[in-house]
Every structure is written in C-alpha cells, then in structure tokens.
Short mmCIF file of C-alpha atoms in Angstrom, two decimals:
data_model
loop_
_atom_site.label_atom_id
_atom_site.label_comp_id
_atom_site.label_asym_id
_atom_site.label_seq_id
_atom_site.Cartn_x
_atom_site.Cartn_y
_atom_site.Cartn_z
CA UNK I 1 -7.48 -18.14 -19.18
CA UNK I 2 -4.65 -19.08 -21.43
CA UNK I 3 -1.03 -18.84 -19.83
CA UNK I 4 0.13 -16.84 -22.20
CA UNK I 5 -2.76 -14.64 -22.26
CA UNK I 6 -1.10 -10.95 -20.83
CA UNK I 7 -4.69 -9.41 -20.78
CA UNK I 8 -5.58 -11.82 -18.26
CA UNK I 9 -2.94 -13.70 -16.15
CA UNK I 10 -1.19 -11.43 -13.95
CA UNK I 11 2.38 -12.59 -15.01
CA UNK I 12 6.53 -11.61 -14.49
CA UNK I 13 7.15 -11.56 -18.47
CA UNK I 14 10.49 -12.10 -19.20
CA UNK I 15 11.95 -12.52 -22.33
CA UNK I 16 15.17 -14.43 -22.71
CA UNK I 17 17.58 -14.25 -25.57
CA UNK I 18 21.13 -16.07 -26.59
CA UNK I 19 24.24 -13.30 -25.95
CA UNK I 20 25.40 -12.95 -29.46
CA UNK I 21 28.49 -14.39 -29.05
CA UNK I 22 29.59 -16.33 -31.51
CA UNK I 23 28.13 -17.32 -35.45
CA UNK I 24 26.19 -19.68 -33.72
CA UNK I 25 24.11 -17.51 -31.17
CA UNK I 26 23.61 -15.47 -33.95
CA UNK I 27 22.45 -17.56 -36.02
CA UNK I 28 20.43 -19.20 -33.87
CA UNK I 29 18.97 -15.58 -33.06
CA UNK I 30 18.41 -14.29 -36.57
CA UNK I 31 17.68 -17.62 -38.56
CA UNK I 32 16.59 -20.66 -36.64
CA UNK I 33 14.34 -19.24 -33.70
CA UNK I 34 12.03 -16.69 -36.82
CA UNK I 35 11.81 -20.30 -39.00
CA UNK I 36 11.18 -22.48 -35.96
CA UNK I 37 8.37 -19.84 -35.21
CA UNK I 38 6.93 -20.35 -39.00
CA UNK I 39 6.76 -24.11 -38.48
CA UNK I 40 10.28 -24.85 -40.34
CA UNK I 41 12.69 -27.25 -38.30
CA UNK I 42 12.01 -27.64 -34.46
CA UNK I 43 8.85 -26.51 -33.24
CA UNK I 44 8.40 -24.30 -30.62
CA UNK I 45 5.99 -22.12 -28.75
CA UNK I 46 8.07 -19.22 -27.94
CA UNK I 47 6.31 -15.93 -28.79
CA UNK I 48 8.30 -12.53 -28.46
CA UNK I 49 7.12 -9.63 -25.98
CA UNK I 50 5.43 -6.64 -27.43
CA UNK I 51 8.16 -3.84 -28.67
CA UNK I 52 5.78 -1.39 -27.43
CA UNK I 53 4.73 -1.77 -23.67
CA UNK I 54 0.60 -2.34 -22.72
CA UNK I 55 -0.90 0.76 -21.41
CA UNK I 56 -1.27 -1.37 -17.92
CA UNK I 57 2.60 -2.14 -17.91
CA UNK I 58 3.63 1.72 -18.50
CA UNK I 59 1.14 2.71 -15.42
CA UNK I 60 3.26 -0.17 -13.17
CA UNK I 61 6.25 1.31 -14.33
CA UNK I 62 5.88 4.73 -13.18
CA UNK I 63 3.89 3.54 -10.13
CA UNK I 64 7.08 1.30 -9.50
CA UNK I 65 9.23 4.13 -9.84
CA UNK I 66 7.18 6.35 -7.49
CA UNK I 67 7.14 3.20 -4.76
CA UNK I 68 10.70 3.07 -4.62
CA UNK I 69 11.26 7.18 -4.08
CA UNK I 70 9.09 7.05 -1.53
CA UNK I 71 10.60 4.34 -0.14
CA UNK I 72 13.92 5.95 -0.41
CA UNK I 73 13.18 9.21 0.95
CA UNK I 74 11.78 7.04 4.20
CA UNK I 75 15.41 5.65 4.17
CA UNK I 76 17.09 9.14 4.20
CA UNK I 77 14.93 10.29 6.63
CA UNK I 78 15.32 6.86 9.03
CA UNK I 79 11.27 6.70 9.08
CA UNK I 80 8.83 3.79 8.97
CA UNK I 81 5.94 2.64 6.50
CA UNK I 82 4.48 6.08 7.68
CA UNK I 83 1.48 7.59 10.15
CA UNK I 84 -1.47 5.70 10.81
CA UNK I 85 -4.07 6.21 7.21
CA UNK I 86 -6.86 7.09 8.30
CA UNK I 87 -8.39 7.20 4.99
CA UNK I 88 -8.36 3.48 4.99
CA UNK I 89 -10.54 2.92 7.74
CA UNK I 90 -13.15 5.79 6.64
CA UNK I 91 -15.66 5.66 3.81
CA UNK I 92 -14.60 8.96 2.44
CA UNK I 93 -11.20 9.20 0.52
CA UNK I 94 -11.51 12.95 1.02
CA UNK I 95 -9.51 13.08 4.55
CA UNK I 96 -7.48 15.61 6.14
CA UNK I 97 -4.13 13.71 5.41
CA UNK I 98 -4.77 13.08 1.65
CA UNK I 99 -6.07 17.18 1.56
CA UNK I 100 -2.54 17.97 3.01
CA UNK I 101 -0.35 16.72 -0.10
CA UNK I 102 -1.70 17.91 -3.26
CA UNK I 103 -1.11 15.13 -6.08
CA UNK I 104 -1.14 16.20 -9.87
CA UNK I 105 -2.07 13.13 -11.57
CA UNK I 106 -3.72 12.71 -14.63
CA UNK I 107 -6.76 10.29 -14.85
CA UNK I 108 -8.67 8.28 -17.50
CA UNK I 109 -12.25 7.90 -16.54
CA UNK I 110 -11.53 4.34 -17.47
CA UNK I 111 -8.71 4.08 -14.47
CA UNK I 112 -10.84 5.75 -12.16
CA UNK I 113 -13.12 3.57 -12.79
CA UNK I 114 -11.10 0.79 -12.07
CA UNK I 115 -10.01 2.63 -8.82
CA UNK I 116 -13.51 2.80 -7.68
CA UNK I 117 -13.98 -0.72 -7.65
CA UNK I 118 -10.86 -1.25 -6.08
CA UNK I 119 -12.06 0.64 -3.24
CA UNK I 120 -15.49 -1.06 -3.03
CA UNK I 121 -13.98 -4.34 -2.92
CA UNK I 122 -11.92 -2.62 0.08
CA UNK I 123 -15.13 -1.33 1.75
CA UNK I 124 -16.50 -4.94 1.58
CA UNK I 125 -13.63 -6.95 2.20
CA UNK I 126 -11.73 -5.15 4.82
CA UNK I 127 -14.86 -4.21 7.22
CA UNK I 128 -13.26 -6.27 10.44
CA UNK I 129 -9.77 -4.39 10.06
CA UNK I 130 -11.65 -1.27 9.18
CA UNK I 131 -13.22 -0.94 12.20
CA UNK I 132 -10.09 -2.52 14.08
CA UNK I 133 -8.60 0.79 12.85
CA UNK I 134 -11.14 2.99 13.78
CA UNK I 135 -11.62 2.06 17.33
CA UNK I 136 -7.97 1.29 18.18
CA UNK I 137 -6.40 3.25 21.23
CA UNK I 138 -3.14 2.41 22.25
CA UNK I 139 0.25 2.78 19.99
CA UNK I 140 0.46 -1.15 19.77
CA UNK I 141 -3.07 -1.43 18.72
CA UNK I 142 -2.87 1.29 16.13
CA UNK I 143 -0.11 -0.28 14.64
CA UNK I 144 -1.43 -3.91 14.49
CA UNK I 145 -4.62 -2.29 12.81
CA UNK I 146 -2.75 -0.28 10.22
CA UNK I 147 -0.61 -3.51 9.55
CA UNK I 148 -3.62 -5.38 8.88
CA UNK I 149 -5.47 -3.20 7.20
CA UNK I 150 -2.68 -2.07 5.13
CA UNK I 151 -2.26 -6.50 3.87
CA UNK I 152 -6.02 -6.19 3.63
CA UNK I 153 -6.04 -3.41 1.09
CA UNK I 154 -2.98 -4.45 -0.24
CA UNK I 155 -4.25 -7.57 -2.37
CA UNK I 156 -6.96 -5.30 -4.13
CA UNK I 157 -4.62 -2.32 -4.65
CA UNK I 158 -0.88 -3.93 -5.17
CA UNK I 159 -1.67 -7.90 -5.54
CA UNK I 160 2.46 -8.09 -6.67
CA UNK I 161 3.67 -6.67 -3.47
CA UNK I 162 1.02 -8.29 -1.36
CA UNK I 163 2.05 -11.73 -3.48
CA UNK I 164 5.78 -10.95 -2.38
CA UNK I 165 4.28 -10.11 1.57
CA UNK I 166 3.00 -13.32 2.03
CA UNK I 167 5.90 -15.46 0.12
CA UNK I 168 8.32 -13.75 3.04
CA UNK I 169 6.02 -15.02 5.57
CA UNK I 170 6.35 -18.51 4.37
CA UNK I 171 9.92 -18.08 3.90
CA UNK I 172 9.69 -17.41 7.68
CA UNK I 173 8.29 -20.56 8.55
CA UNK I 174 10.02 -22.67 6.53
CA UNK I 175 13.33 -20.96 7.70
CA UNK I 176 11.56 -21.55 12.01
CA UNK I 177 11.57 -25.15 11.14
CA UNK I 178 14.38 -25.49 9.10
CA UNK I 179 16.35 -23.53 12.65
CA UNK I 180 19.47 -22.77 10.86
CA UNK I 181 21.54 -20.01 12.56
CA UNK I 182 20.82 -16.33 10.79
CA UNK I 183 17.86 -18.06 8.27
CA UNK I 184 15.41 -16.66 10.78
CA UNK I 185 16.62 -13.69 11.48
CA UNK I 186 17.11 -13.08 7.52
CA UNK I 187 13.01 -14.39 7.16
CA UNK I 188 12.35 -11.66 9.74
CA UNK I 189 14.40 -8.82 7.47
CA UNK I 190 12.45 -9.53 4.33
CA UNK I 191 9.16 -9.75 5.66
CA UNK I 192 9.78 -6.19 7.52
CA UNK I 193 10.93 -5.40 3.92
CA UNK I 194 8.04 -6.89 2.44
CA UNK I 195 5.71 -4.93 4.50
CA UNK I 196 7.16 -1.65 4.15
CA UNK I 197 6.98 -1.96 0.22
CA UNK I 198 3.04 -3.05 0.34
CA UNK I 199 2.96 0.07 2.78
CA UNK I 200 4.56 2.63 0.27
CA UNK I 201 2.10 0.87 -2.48
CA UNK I 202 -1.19 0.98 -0.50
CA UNK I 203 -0.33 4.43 0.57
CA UNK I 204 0.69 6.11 -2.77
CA UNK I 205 -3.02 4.56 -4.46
CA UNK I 206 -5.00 5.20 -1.41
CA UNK I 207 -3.41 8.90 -2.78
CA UNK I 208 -4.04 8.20 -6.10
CA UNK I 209 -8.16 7.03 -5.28
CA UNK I 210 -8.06 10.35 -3.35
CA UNK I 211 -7.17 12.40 -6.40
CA UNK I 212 -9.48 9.82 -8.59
CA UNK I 213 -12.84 10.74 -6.55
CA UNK I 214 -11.62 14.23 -6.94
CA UNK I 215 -11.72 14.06 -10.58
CA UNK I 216 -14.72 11.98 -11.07
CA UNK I 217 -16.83 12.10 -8.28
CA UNK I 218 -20.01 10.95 -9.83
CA UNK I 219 -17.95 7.94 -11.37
CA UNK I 220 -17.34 6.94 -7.64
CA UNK I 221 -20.92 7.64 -6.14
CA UNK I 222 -22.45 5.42 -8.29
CA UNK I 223 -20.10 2.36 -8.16
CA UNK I 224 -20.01 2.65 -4.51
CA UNK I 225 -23.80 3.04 -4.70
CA UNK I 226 -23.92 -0.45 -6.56
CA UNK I 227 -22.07 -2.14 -3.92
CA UNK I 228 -24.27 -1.28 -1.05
#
C-alpha cells in the first residue's frame, strides 16, 4: 500500500504547521502552501489531515484514554500489570474474572467482528504460551507465562504498544553494549514501562472480546468455527 494511504498503513499522523508569527508564516500558511497544493509555485506533496477523525482513530482515542486510567489507578494503588488472565490461556472468553466486572460497551457487529478474528489469530498463534499458561505452577512460572502470553496477544490486539515493547527491548541492548553508567538501568525502566502498558491494553480488549461474544455470540462461533 501507498504511504500515505491511512486505511491501510498503520501510521503516527502528524500534521505540522508554521506558528503564525509573523506576515510571513502567515502568509506562507494562508497563501503559498493552498497554491503550492493546486500546482502554482513550488510543488509539494503535503496533504492536510482529515478535520473530522476516522471512525478507527475515535475508537483508539477512547481506548487510549481508558489504558491510561487503568494504568493510573494501578499507580495509586502501588499494583502491577494485574492477576494472572486466565481468559487468555482458555478457549472461552466467558471466564470467571471477565463475569466479575461488568463492562457496558457498545458494539458494532462490524467491530465484533473484527474482535473475533483477533482472537482466532490468538488461538492459532499463541498455542505454545497458551498452554505455558495453563500448566504453569509456581509464582515465577505463572508470571513468565502471563508475560509471554500477554507480548503474544499483544501484537494482534495492541500492535502500537507491542511496537513500543519491543523498541525498549532493543533500546536495552543497544544501551548493554553501549555500557554507559545509568543507560541500562534507564533500558530496564522503559521496558518494565513498556510491558505494563501492553498489559493494561491486552487486558482491557481481552474485556472488551468478553463483552463482544456476549453481544454476538453467533458472530464468534462461526469465525472461530472457520479457523479450526
């Protein structure tokens, strides 16, 4: 796909303008950058955002939003990532943890479709670290499962945060070799911070596939039926 295609390319749009400081910026703002567009003067390839956000971009921003209360509350309350999930390492979204917390979401049968097949690919994918999780015993097992299951999951359900993830772990080992005083201990900070974002993520849309099945359980059956 094109670069600039938004549909497609899963991309950090930002859209950079001159401060309006002086008759110049201005000008450059109002005059030369809408006639440069048109093919007068300089050519260019600069195309504005959208004034109105994509329906995908409005469902990140509230699922960004929800991330980072979570993630707060966890700070007030000096927890972790959270208790082992074990509706990640069962084929059945409708577990005992998920049944506790009651989630009010509304949605689309489109979305939930999407959802589904989020959590086939997961089913497929993530079968080794599945059953790591299931058959775990001790503390430090259970956690090395849930970590790896949670990265598994993560780069079906929140590619950005499981992008971020893995660019702290190679921040770590370019900080090991570089072995300047306090770079790795700072590597070791952001990839614990890394990994307790892509928690909060995988956590809040294993909730939100919970709620999804719940909705439209026949949409579910039948896509995990196809993947068998």
């Amino acid at each position: 796909p094109d670069m600039h295609d938004h549909d497609s390319v899963k991309s950090l749009l930002v859209d950079v303008r001159p401060a309006a400081d002086g008759v110049g910026e201005i000008w450059g703002r109002a005059v030369t950058m809408p006639l440069a567009r048109r093919g007068f003067g300089p050519k260019t390839t600069f195309l504005p955002l959208p004034m109105v956000p994509s329906e995908s971009l409005r469902m990140s921003v509230g699922e960004s939003r929800e991330v980072w209360a979570n993630i707060q509350k966890d700070a007030a309350a000096k927890k972790g990532v959270g208790a082992k999930d074990d509706a990640c390492a069962s084929d059945s979204l409708d577990d005992a943890n998920n049944a506790e917390e009651e989630i009010s979401m509304q949605i689309s049968p489109s979305e939930a479709q999407k959802i589904a097949e989020s959590f086939s690919r997961i089913l497929s994918q993530c079968e080794a670290q599945k059953k790591a999780l299931k058959e775990c015993n001790s503390e430090e097992e259970c956690n090395k499962a849930y970590m790896g299951m949670t990265v598994c999951a993560g780069q079906f359900l929140c590619p950005l945060q499981h992008y971020s993830f893995l660019q702290s772990l190679e921040g770590y080992e370019t900080a090991a070799e570089d072995g300047k005083n306090g770079g790795v201990e700072m590597a070791e900070a952001k990839i614990n911070i890394a990994l307790d974002v892509l928690g909060q993520c995988v956590a809040h849309n294993d909730k939100k596939a919970a709620e999804a099945r719940r909705q439209f359980p026949d949409v579910f059956d039948e896509v995990l039926k196809k993947s068998k």
